[in-house]
Each structure stands twice: as structure tokens, then as C-alpha cells.
Short mmCIF file of C-alpha atoms and ligand atoms in Angstrom, two decimals:
data_model
loop_
_atom_site.label_atom_id
_atom_site.label_comp_id
_atom_site.label_asym_id
_atom_site.label_seq_id
_atom_site.Cartn_x
_atom_site.Cartn_y
_atom_site.Cartn_z
CA MET A 1 12.29 -0.45 30.99
CA ASP A 2 9.19 1.02 30.06
CA LEU A 3 6.15 -0.06 33.18
CA PHE A 4 3.51 1.55 31.40
CA LYS A 5 4.56 -0.69 28.21
CA PHE A 6 6.13 -3.85 30.41
CA PHE A 7 1.98 -4.19 32.37
CA SER A 8 0.10 -3.01 29.32
CA LYS A 9 1.00 -6.40 26.63
CA GLU A 10 0.92 -3.69 23.87
CA THR A 11 0.54 -5.83 20.28
CA PRO A 12 4.01 -6.62 18.65
CA SER A 13 4.49 -4.52 16.42
CA LYS A 14 4.74 -7.05 13.61
CA ASP A 15 1.00 -8.00 13.73
CA VAL A 16 -0.02 -4.05 14.02
CA ALA A 17 2.14 -4.38 10.33
CA LYS A 18 0.92 -7.88 9.10
CA GLU A 19 -3.21 -5.86 9.36
CA ARG A 20 -2.66 -3.08 7.99
CA LEU A 21 -0.46 -4.80 4.75
CA LYS A 22 -3.82 -6.78 4.58
CA LEU A 23 -5.96 -3.62 3.82
CA ILE A 24 -3.45 -1.63 1.55
CA LEU A 25 -3.17 -4.60 -0.53
CA ILE A 26 -6.96 -5.25 -0.92
CA HIS A 27 -6.79 -1.91 -2.01
CA ASP A 28 -3.89 -1.88 -4.59
CA ARG A 29 -5.52 -4.65 -6.37
CA ALA A 30 -8.37 -4.14 -6.32
CA ASN A 31 -6.91 -0.91 -7.80
CA VAL A 32 -10.22 1.26 -6.30
CA SER A 33 -9.61 5.21 -6.25
CA PRO A 34 -11.39 7.42 -3.39
CA GLN A 35 -13.47 8.70 -6.20
CA PHE A 36 -14.84 5.36 -6.99
CA LEU A 37 -15.69 5.02 -3.29
CA GLU A 38 -17.57 8.86 -3.42
CA MET A 39 -19.68 7.50 -6.18
CA VAL A 40 -21.05 4.36 -4.70
CA LYS A 41 -21.49 5.64 -1.87
CA GLY A 42 -23.24 8.49 -3.88
CA ASP A 43 -25.79 5.88 -5.77
CA ILE A 44 -26.63 3.88 -1.89
CA ILE A 45 -27.58 7.34 -0.93
CA ARG A 46 -29.94 7.93 -4.17
CA VAL A 47 -31.02 4.35 -3.48
CA ILE A 48 -32.02 3.43 -0.34
CA SER A 49 -33.64 7.60 0.18
CA ASP A 50 -36.30 6.34 -1.61
CA TYR A 51 -37.53 3.57 1.00
CA ALA A 52 -35.60 5.22 3.50
CA GLU A 53 -34.82 7.88 5.51
CA ILE A 54 -31.17 7.77 6.32
CA ASP A 55 -28.33 10.09 8.39
CA GLU A 56 -26.14 10.38 5.76
CA SER A 57 -23.43 11.91 7.72
CA GLY A 58 -23.22 8.53 9.38
CA LEU A 59 -23.28 6.15 6.06
CA GLU A 60 -20.00 4.89 6.27
CA ILE A 61 -18.67 2.36 3.05
CA LYS A 62 -15.14 0.79 2.61
CA LEU A 63 -13.27 -2.06 1.15
CA THR A 64 -12.56 -5.19 2.80
CA ARG A 65 -11.30 -8.49 2.50
CA ALA A 66 -14.63 -11.20 2.08
CA GLY A 67 -14.74 -13.70 5.02
CA GLU A 68 -12.45 -13.99 8.31
CA GLN A 69 -9.49 -14.76 6.67
CA GLY A 70 -9.63 -15.00 3.13
CA THR A 71 -7.11 -12.13 2.19
CA SER A 72 -8.16 -12.86 -1.75
CA SER A 73 -11.60 -11.68 -2.25
CA PRO A 74 -12.03 -8.23 -1.39
CA ALA A 75 -15.66 -6.79 -0.41
CA LEU A 76 -17.97 -3.72 0.10
CA VAL A 77 -19.33 -2.97 2.80
CA ALA A 78 -21.68 -0.37 3.82
CA ASN A 79 -22.79 1.25 6.60
CA ILE A 80 -26.02 3.16 6.57
CA PRO A 81 -27.66 4.78 9.53
CA ILE A 82 -31.41 4.20 8.44
CA LYS A 83 -33.15 7.92 10.65
CA LYS A 84 -36.76 6.29 10.14
CA MET A 85 -38.50 4.14 7.37
CA LYS A 86 -40.83 5.66 4.44
CA GLU A 87 -44.76 4.36 4.58
CA PHE A 88 -44.52 2.22 1.28
CA GLY A 89 -40.95 0.72 1.95
CA ARG A 90 -42.96 -1.35 4.64
CA MET B 1 18.08 -24.39 -24.28
CA GLY B 2 18.65 -22.50 -20.73
CA VAL B 3 16.50 -21.27 -18.56
CA ALA B 4 16.24 -17.18 -17.71
CA ILE B 5 15.18 -16.18 -14.53
CA VAL B 6 15.04 -12.74 -13.58
CA VAL B 7 15.30 -11.14 -9.50
CA THR B 8 13.19 -8.44 -9.26
CA SER B 9 11.57 -6.35 -6.19
CA GLY B 10 9.67 -3.02 -7.38
CA LYS B 11 11.43 -1.69 -3.93
CA GLY B 12 15.42 -0.51 -4.44
CA GLY B 13 17.89 -1.63 -2.25
CA VAL B 14 16.39 -5.63 -1.01
CA GLY B 15 18.73 -6.99 -2.30
CA LYS B 16 18.23 -8.12 -5.64
CA THR B 17 21.97 -7.51 -6.86
CA THR B 18 23.13 -9.45 -3.59
CA THR B 19 20.88 -11.96 -4.99
CA THR B 20 21.89 -11.97 -8.64
CA ALA B 21 25.35 -12.76 -7.58
CA ASN B 22 25.15 -15.22 -5.02
CA ILE B 23 22.68 -17.57 -7.28
CA GLY B 24 24.58 -17.24 -10.00
CA THR B 25 27.45 -17.52 -8.67
CA ALA B 26 25.93 -21.29 -6.60
CA LEU B 27 24.21 -22.11 -9.69
CA ALA B 28 27.96 -22.86 -11.30
CA MET B 29 29.68 -23.98 -8.22
CA LEU B 30 26.63 -27.02 -8.42
CA GLY B 31 28.31 -27.88 -12.18
CA ASN B 32 25.74 -25.79 -14.44
CA LYS B 33 26.87 -22.84 -17.17
CA VAL B 34 25.73 -19.79 -15.89
CA VAL B 35 25.76 -16.20 -17.29
CA VAL B 36 24.06 -13.24 -15.05
CA VAL B 37 23.06 -10.45 -17.24
CA ASP B 38 23.59 -6.50 -15.85
CA ALA B 39 19.68 -5.27 -16.79
CA ASP B 40 20.20 -1.88 -14.35
CA THR B 41 22.05 0.19 -17.18
CA GLY B 42 22.96 3.25 -16.31
CA LEU B 43 23.54 1.76 -12.03
CA ARG B 44 25.29 -1.30 -12.66
CA ASN B 45 26.73 -2.98 -10.10
CA LEU B 46 26.93 -6.48 -10.57
CA ASP B 47 30.37 -6.13 -12.37
CA LEU B 48 30.97 -4.84 -8.15
CA HIS B 49 29.45 -7.64 -6.47
CA LEU B 50 31.57 -10.47 -9.14
CA GLY B 51 34.71 -8.23 -8.98
CA LEU B 52 34.78 -7.91 -12.31
CA GLU B 53 34.74 -4.21 -12.63
CA ASN B 54 37.98 -4.12 -13.96
CA ARG B 55 37.61 -6.45 -17.18
CA ILE B 56 34.51 -4.62 -18.72
CA VAL B 57 35.58 -3.87 -22.35
CA TYR B 58 32.06 -4.02 -24.36
CA ASN B 59 28.42 -4.31 -22.98
CA LEU B 60 24.77 -5.19 -23.43
CA VAL B 61 24.24 -1.81 -25.25
CA ASP B 62 27.48 -2.49 -27.69
CA VAL B 63 25.96 -6.02 -28.93
CA VAL B 64 22.21 -4.70 -29.12
CA GLU B 65 23.92 -2.04 -31.07
CA GLY B 66 25.75 -3.97 -33.10
CA THR B 67 29.36 -2.61 -32.42
CA CYS B 68 30.69 -5.75 -30.76
CA ARG B 69 29.52 -9.32 -30.97
CA LEU B 70 28.00 -11.42 -27.88
CA LYS B 71 30.79 -13.32 -27.41
CA GLN B 72 32.81 -10.59 -26.52
CA ALA B 73 30.88 -8.73 -24.28
CA LEU B 74 31.04 -11.35 -22.13
CA ILE B 75 33.20 -11.09 -18.98
CA LYS B 76 34.33 -14.68 -17.34
CA ASP B 77 35.01 -15.28 -13.35
CA LYS B 78 37.47 -15.11 -11.69
CA ARG B 79 37.34 -18.57 -9.79
CA PHE B 80 34.80 -20.34 -12.04
CA ASP B 81 35.45 -21.48 -15.55
CA ASN B 82 31.24 -22.24 -16.23
CA LEU B 83 30.08 -18.19 -15.42
CA PHE B 84 29.84 -15.37 -16.71
CA LEU B 85 28.85 -11.51 -16.70
CA LEU B 86 27.13 -9.90 -19.59
CA PRO B 87 27.48 -5.86 -17.73
CA THR B 88 25.52 -3.12 -19.34
CA ALA B 89 26.36 0.62 -20.09
CA GLN B 90 26.32 3.12 -17.36
CA THR B 91 26.40 6.09 -19.41
CA LYS B 92 23.76 5.45 -21.32
CA ASP B 93 20.41 5.11 -19.75
CA LYS B 94 17.69 2.74 -19.55
CA THR B 95 15.65 3.44 -22.97
CA ALA B 96 19.17 2.53 -24.80
CA VAL B 97 17.39 -0.88 -25.26
CA THR B 98 14.13 -1.80 -26.07
CA PRO B 99 11.87 -5.22 -24.89
CA GLU B 100 12.16 -6.89 -28.07
CA GLN B 101 16.24 -6.13 -27.88
CA MET B 102 16.36 -7.68 -24.70
CA GLN B 103 14.26 -11.05 -25.76
CA LYS B 104 16.40 -11.63 -28.21
CA LEU B 105 19.31 -11.36 -27.09
CA ILE B 106 18.20 -13.35 -23.57
CA ASP B 107 17.12 -16.32 -26.21
CA ASP B 108 20.28 -16.41 -27.65
CA LEU B 109 22.31 -16.33 -24.11
CA LYS B 110 19.26 -19.61 -23.52
CA LYS B 111 21.02 -21.71 -26.83
CA GLU B 112 24.91 -20.87 -24.79
CA PHE B 113 23.71 -21.24 -20.85
CA ASP B 114 21.91 -23.24 -18.49
CA TYR B 115 21.05 -20.19 -16.09
CA ILE B 116 20.28 -16.85 -17.64
CA ILE B 117 20.21 -14.45 -13.97
CA ILE B 118 18.88 -11.08 -14.82
CA ASP B 119 19.52 -8.04 -12.56
CA CYS B 120 16.14 -6.16 -13.01
CA PRO B 121 16.60 -2.57 -11.92
CA ALA B 122 14.19 -1.45 -8.85
CA GLY B 123 10.56 0.10 -10.18
CA ILE B 124 8.06 -0.46 -12.66
CA GLU B 125 9.06 1.33 -15.66
CA HIS B 126 11.43 1.06 -18.63
CA GLY B 127 14.08 -1.02 -17.08
CA PHE B 128 11.16 -3.20 -15.79
CA GLU B 129 9.93 -4.27 -18.61
CA ASN B 130 13.50 -4.48 -20.82
CA ALA B 131 14.61 -7.18 -17.43
CA VAL B 132 11.79 -9.39 -17.88
CA ALA B 133 11.02 -9.03 -21.64
CA GLY B 134 13.03 -12.57 -22.08
CA ALA B 135 12.38 -14.55 -18.57
CA ASP B 136 10.93 -17.38 -18.76
CA ARG B 137 10.69 -17.39 -14.28
CA ALA B 138 11.13 -14.79 -11.51
CA ILE B 139 12.46 -14.43 -8.36
CA VAL B 140 10.76 -11.83 -6.26
CA VAL B 141 13.21 -10.40 -3.38
CA THR B 142 11.68 -8.34 -0.47
CA THR B 143 12.66 -8.14 3.17
CA PRO B 144 10.66 -7.86 6.35
CA GLU B 145 9.52 -4.42 5.85
CA VAL B 146 6.03 -2.94 4.96
CA SER B 147 7.15 -0.85 1.96
CA ALA B 148 8.93 -3.54 0.66
CA VAL B 149 5.67 -6.37 0.74
CA ARG B 150 3.54 -3.65 -1.09
CA ASP B 151 5.69 -2.91 -4.03
CA ALA B 152 6.54 -7.24 -4.10
CA ASP B 153 2.55 -7.86 -4.33
CA ARG B 154 2.93 -4.83 -6.90
CA ILE B 155 5.19 -6.57 -9.09
CA ILE B 156 3.83 -9.66 -8.47
CA GLY B 157 0.78 -8.49 -9.79
CA LYS B 158 3.10 -7.29 -13.06
CA LEU B 159 4.74 -10.69 -14.03
CA GLU B 160 1.22 -12.35 -13.91
CA ALA B 161 -0.30 -9.66 -16.02
CA LYS B 162 2.38 -10.73 -18.18
CA GLY B 163 1.93 -13.93 -18.01
CA LEU B 164 4.63 -14.45 -15.71
CA GLU B 165 3.02 -17.09 -13.62
CA ASP B 166 6.08 -18.95 -12.65
CA HIS B 167 7.25 -16.43 -9.93
CA GLN B 168 9.08 -17.51 -6.12
CA LEU B 169 9.63 -15.28 -3.24
CA ILE B 170 12.72 -14.81 -1.41
CA ILE B 171 12.68 -12.99 1.55
CA ASN B 172 15.83 -11.84 2.60
CA ARG B 173 17.38 -9.51 5.72
CA ILE B 174 15.51 -11.35 8.39
CA LYS B 175 16.43 -10.63 11.59
CA TYR B 176 16.18 -14.07 14.30
CA GLU B 177 16.46 -12.05 17.14
CA MET B 178 13.46 -9.65 15.91
CA THR B 179 11.04 -11.60 14.84
CA LYS B 180 10.98 -13.79 17.89
CA LYS B 181 10.47 -10.49 19.50
CA GLY B 182 6.92 -9.98 17.13
CA GLU B 183 9.27 -7.20 16.02
CA MET B 184 9.61 -7.92 12.82
CA LEU B 185 7.32 -9.66 10.37
CA ASN B 186 8.43 -13.22 9.95
CA ILE B 187 8.01 -15.97 6.91
CA ASP B 188 4.44 -17.14 7.60
CA ASP B 189 3.18 -13.02 8.25
CA MET B 190 4.46 -12.57 4.59
CA THR B 191 3.97 -16.41 2.58
CA ASP B 192 0.35 -15.63 4.28
CA ILE B 193 0.19 -12.16 3.05
CA LEU B 194 1.35 -12.78 -0.65
CA ALA B 195 0.10 -15.32 -2.45
CA ILE B 196 3.63 -16.56 -4.15
CA LYS B 197 5.94 -19.79 -3.65
CA LEU B 198 8.45 -19.29 -0.84
CA LEU B 199 11.77 -20.06 -2.14
CA GLY B 200 14.61 -18.96 -0.04
CA ILE B 201 14.90 -16.91 3.69
CA ILE B 202 17.99 -15.01 3.36
CA PRO B 203 19.75 -13.81 7.36
CA GLU B 204 21.15 -10.46 7.79
CA ASP B 205 24.65 -11.36 7.62
CA GLU B 206 27.80 -8.94 8.00
CA LYS B 207 29.21 -11.09 6.31
CA ILE B 208 27.06 -9.68 2.91
CA VAL B 209 28.85 -6.23 3.56
CA ILE B 210 32.32 -8.29 3.55
CA SER B 211 31.65 -10.26 0.72
CA THR B 212 30.69 -7.16 -1.58
CA ASN B 213 33.78 -5.48 -0.25
CA ARG B 214 35.82 -8.07 -1.36
CA GLY B 215 33.72 -8.58 -4.74
CA GLU B 216 33.85 -12.36 -3.48
CA PRO B 217 29.59 -13.63 -3.43
CA ALA B 218 28.91 -14.83 -0.19
CA VAL B 219 28.11 -18.88 -0.72
CA THR B 220 32.01 -18.69 -1.95
CA ASP B 221 32.57 -18.66 2.02
CA GLU B 222 31.61 -21.44 3.84
CA ASN B 223 30.75 -19.51 7.00
CA SER B 224 28.54 -17.21 6.40
CA LYS B 225 24.61 -17.63 7.06
CA ALA B 226 23.05 -15.87 3.65
CA GLY B 227 25.89 -18.05 1.62
CA LYS B 228 24.22 -20.80 2.61
CA ALA B 229 20.70 -19.90 2.45
CA TYR B 230 21.90 -18.84 -1.27
CA ARG B 231 23.06 -22.18 -1.86
CA ASN B 232 20.80 -23.54 -1.00
CA VAL B 233 17.78 -21.46 -3.04
CA ALA B 234 19.94 -22.88 -5.65
CA ARG B 235 19.46 -26.37 -5.07
CA ARG B 236 15.98 -25.31 -5.74
CA ILE B 237 16.01 -23.70 -8.78
CA MET B 238 17.69 -27.12 -9.88
CA GLY B 239 14.73 -28.91 -8.72
CA GLU B 240 15.89 -30.40 -5.43
CA GLU B 241 13.72 -30.27 -2.50
CA VAL B 242 15.88 -28.59 0.38
CA PRO B 243 14.58 -27.46 3.69
CA PHE B 244 14.13 -24.06 5.07
CA LEU B 245 17.07 -23.32 7.45
CA ASP B 246 16.97 -22.58 10.74
CA LEU B 247 17.43 -19.69 11.38
CA GLU B 248 18.66 -19.57 15.18
CA GLU B 249 21.52 -17.16 15.75
CA GLU B 250 24.25 -19.96 16.44
CA PRO B 251 24.32 -18.79 20.36
CA SER B 252 27.56 -16.45 20.46
CA GLY B 253 29.84 -15.52 23.65
CA LEU B 254 32.06 -17.66 26.13
CA LEU B 255 29.35 -19.11 28.15
CA ALA B 256 27.70 -20.34 24.56
CA SER B 257 30.76 -21.62 23.41
CA ILE B 258 31.50 -23.83 27.07
CA LYS B 259 27.79 -24.86 26.32
CA LYS B 260 28.16 -25.59 23.36
CA ILE B 261 31.34 -27.93 23.94
CA PHE B 262 29.50 -29.37 26.47
CA PHE B 263 26.19 -29.92 24.47
CA LYS B 264 26.12 -30.76 21.35
CA LYS B 265 23.21 -30.93 19.38
N1 LIG C 301 21.34 -10.08 3.59
C1 LIG C 301 21.66 -8.95 3.96
N2 LIG C 301 22.67 -8.75 5.36
C2 LIG C 301 23.42 -7.66 5.22
N3 LIG C 301 23.19 -6.99 4.17
C3 LIG C 301 22.72 -6.88 3.26
C4 LIG C 301 21.59 -8.86 3.01
N4 LIG C 301 21.63 -8.30 1.61
C5 LIG C 301 21.84 -6.99 1.15
N5 LIG C 301 22.03 -6.44 1.89
C6 LIG C 301 22.84 -4.61 1.79
O1 LIG C 301 21.91 -4.36 1.70
C7 LIG C 301 22.62 -3.44 0.13
C8 LIG C 301 21.29 -3.43 -0.63
O2 LIG C 301 21.42 -4.45 -1.79
P1 LIG C 301 21.73 -4.96 -3.26
O3 LIG C 301 22.80 -3.82 -3.95
O4 LIG C 301 21.74 -6.26 -3.33
O5 LIG C 301 19.69 -3.93 -3.38
P2 LIG C 301 19.78 -3.86 -4.75
O6 LIG C 301 18.06 -4.42 -4.56
O7 LIG C 301 20.28 -4.40 -6.21
O8 LIG C 301 19.37 -2.37 -4.61
P3 LIG C 301 18.54 -1.50 -6.33
O9 LIG C 301 17.69 -1.65 -6.23
O10 LIG C 301 19.36 0.10 -5.86
O11 LIG C 301 19.42 -1.96 -7.64
C9 LIG C 301 23.88 -3.56 -0.10
O12 LIG C 301 24.68 -2.65 1.00
C10 LIG C 301 24.04 -4.81 0.50
O13 LIG C 301 25.41 -5.65 1.17
MG1 LIG C 302 20.61 -3.55 -7.99
#
């Protein structure tokens, strides 16, 4: 027996499968390409840059599902690290 | 007027043909006039599952091309007088038939039979289009594996896009021991992920292999668990409320047999 596994209480593989499936299906159902996300990303940078200096390398945008349980409606979530607000943006 | 039901999956090898043969036979055992249609042109198998491979003269493509009449291509089952097979061609490919021709064929069958069960090929191309063309309902078959569930979801999307909203799910090859350990997706996981109504849960069962070897669907075997699950599916198709099977495996071995004698539930 693998003692390490025994003590660490590994997540059951079916839970891993379920989480992965949920995410895959959001992408499949929304039918979005990586190019689409890149385009959105570019536009967001352009718009926000008028108001704030953003850390482009840290910008993250992804498709997830809305709410905690909802599997049906996809949600676009963006994490935009701001370096500094621009003067007139306040 | 009969009902046409297509058995589909997206992913290959998950049990469409097994399901078609068993549901068709079970519906016939319940007194319905049934025809099972092989829509997997070029890779026909349904005849083998029913043990009718030696009786084929004409096939679906011959009917569509006008080489023979529909009645001449229908093969009566060995055991059940009210069960028929419409085989397809093994030496043609899927483009030999169009969805319009298929629709017409299924409409003709609906005048004669209570249930028309159509065995769909794997994939989402021409063969799929043909198989669903005349269908009123769909049964989506999946197994508890990520790739099969993903493909099932894709198929459900395709069916809905075609306006085939009456679709239900069969989860095949469930291994109770593995789900108990959390090492296999369970029923709740899958119905949670796929937005579709559950029609049946079929356990992994060696008897399926044996019955395919013999060309006698598992539903004719009283002792097959998968057979029993398929008989329940047939009753649900007819509108009966049947509780889902308890998948708990019968304990095996000597000790278990002794326990069974003393602790009859
Ligand atoms: N419940 C089960 N228990 C054990 N074996 C099974 C079960 N269901 C199907 N099988 C086995 O899985 C294999 C594939 O089944 P089947 O031919 O019905 O799949 P299919 O979806 O029609 O495949 P294809 O996509 O190639 O048409 C067969 O060898 C069959 O015996
Ligand atoms: Mg098949």
C-alpha cells in the first residue's frame, strides 16, 4: 500500500473528472476559441488603459460558469492587475 | 402510428448496438411490434447481436435504391415473431443514403410498427445525420468516462439544434465497486453535468459479452443484470414508472452464500 496516499487523503479521481468535465463543457457549449479570448483581452487592455496603468503580463481572462452551482450559463471572468490609476480616472 | 427512437452517442464503442438489440428485443417481449434498423452502413453489427447474420438477403440501401421492396428486406427474429431487423449494407458507405431517403423509410416503417429503434453510427457526420433524420425521440448512450460524457454533451447539443428535444440518457458499463470507492463518475455526477433526463443505468456485465457471442441479447437471460436493466428501460419507454436498479453487487463467495441463506432480505 502507498502510505503517502493513505495519509494524504487524495481527492477521489471521480471528483477530478467531474471538475474537469464541467470546465470542458463550458468551453464546448460556448464554442469559443482561444483567439476569441485573445481578442477580448486586447480590447480590454485598450479600454482600461485610458483610465489606469495595467500590468499586461498579469492580466488573466477566462471562461467559467456563473454562480457556484450553475453549470448552464458561462461567465467571462477577468483579473486585471492595476499598477497605477491615471489622474482623470479618479 | 409508431414511434421512432434513435440510439446515439458521439463516441464509438460505448454500447449503442448492444442497447439497440436489447431494447428492441425487450419491447418485443412486452408484446410490441418492433423493428430494429441498422444505420451503421459499412460497419453493420446489429445482425450479429441478434444472431441473424446468415439470413440477410436485401438491405436498407437496396430498399432506398429500389432494388427490392421494404417487406423483402425485413428479417424476422428467430425467437420473437413480432421482432424484425432491417439490416444495412456492409459494402457501401454512409453516403449511399440521404437523410431525406432515410426519413421516408422511417415514415413507412412507422405505419407498420409500434417501435422503430435505430442504431446510429459513432461520430457526428453523414451517418449521424441519416440516423436521426426520421427519429421522434433519441436515446443518448454514454459510459462513466470523461471522453464519453463530453461527446454525449456534444450530441445533445446537436439533437437540440435539430429540434429533437425528446432525448434521454442511458449510462452504460457502471462498475459499482469503482463508484463506491469514488474512482468512477457516479449517476448523480453525470446527470448533474449533462442536462438530460435519465432513462437507464446498465451495469458492467460479462453476460453482455457471452450473449453477443451467442447472438442472443442479454434481455432474454433471466440472470443477466444488464439484461434486467434493459428490460426496465423498455418498460420506461412504454411510459411505465420503474424505479432504478440498485447497483449493489450481490456478494459472492462461500461466506456470502452462507450469509445469504441466513440473512434473506
Ligand atoms: N454493459 C456492458 N457490460 C460489458 N460489456 C459491454 C457492455 N455494454 C457494451 N459492452 C461491450 O462493449 C463493446 C462495444 O459495444 P457496442 O458494439 O454495442 O458499442 P457501439 O457504441 O455500438 O460501438 P460502435 O460505435 O463501434 O458502433 C462490445 O464488445 C460489448 O460487448
Ligand atoms: Mg455499433
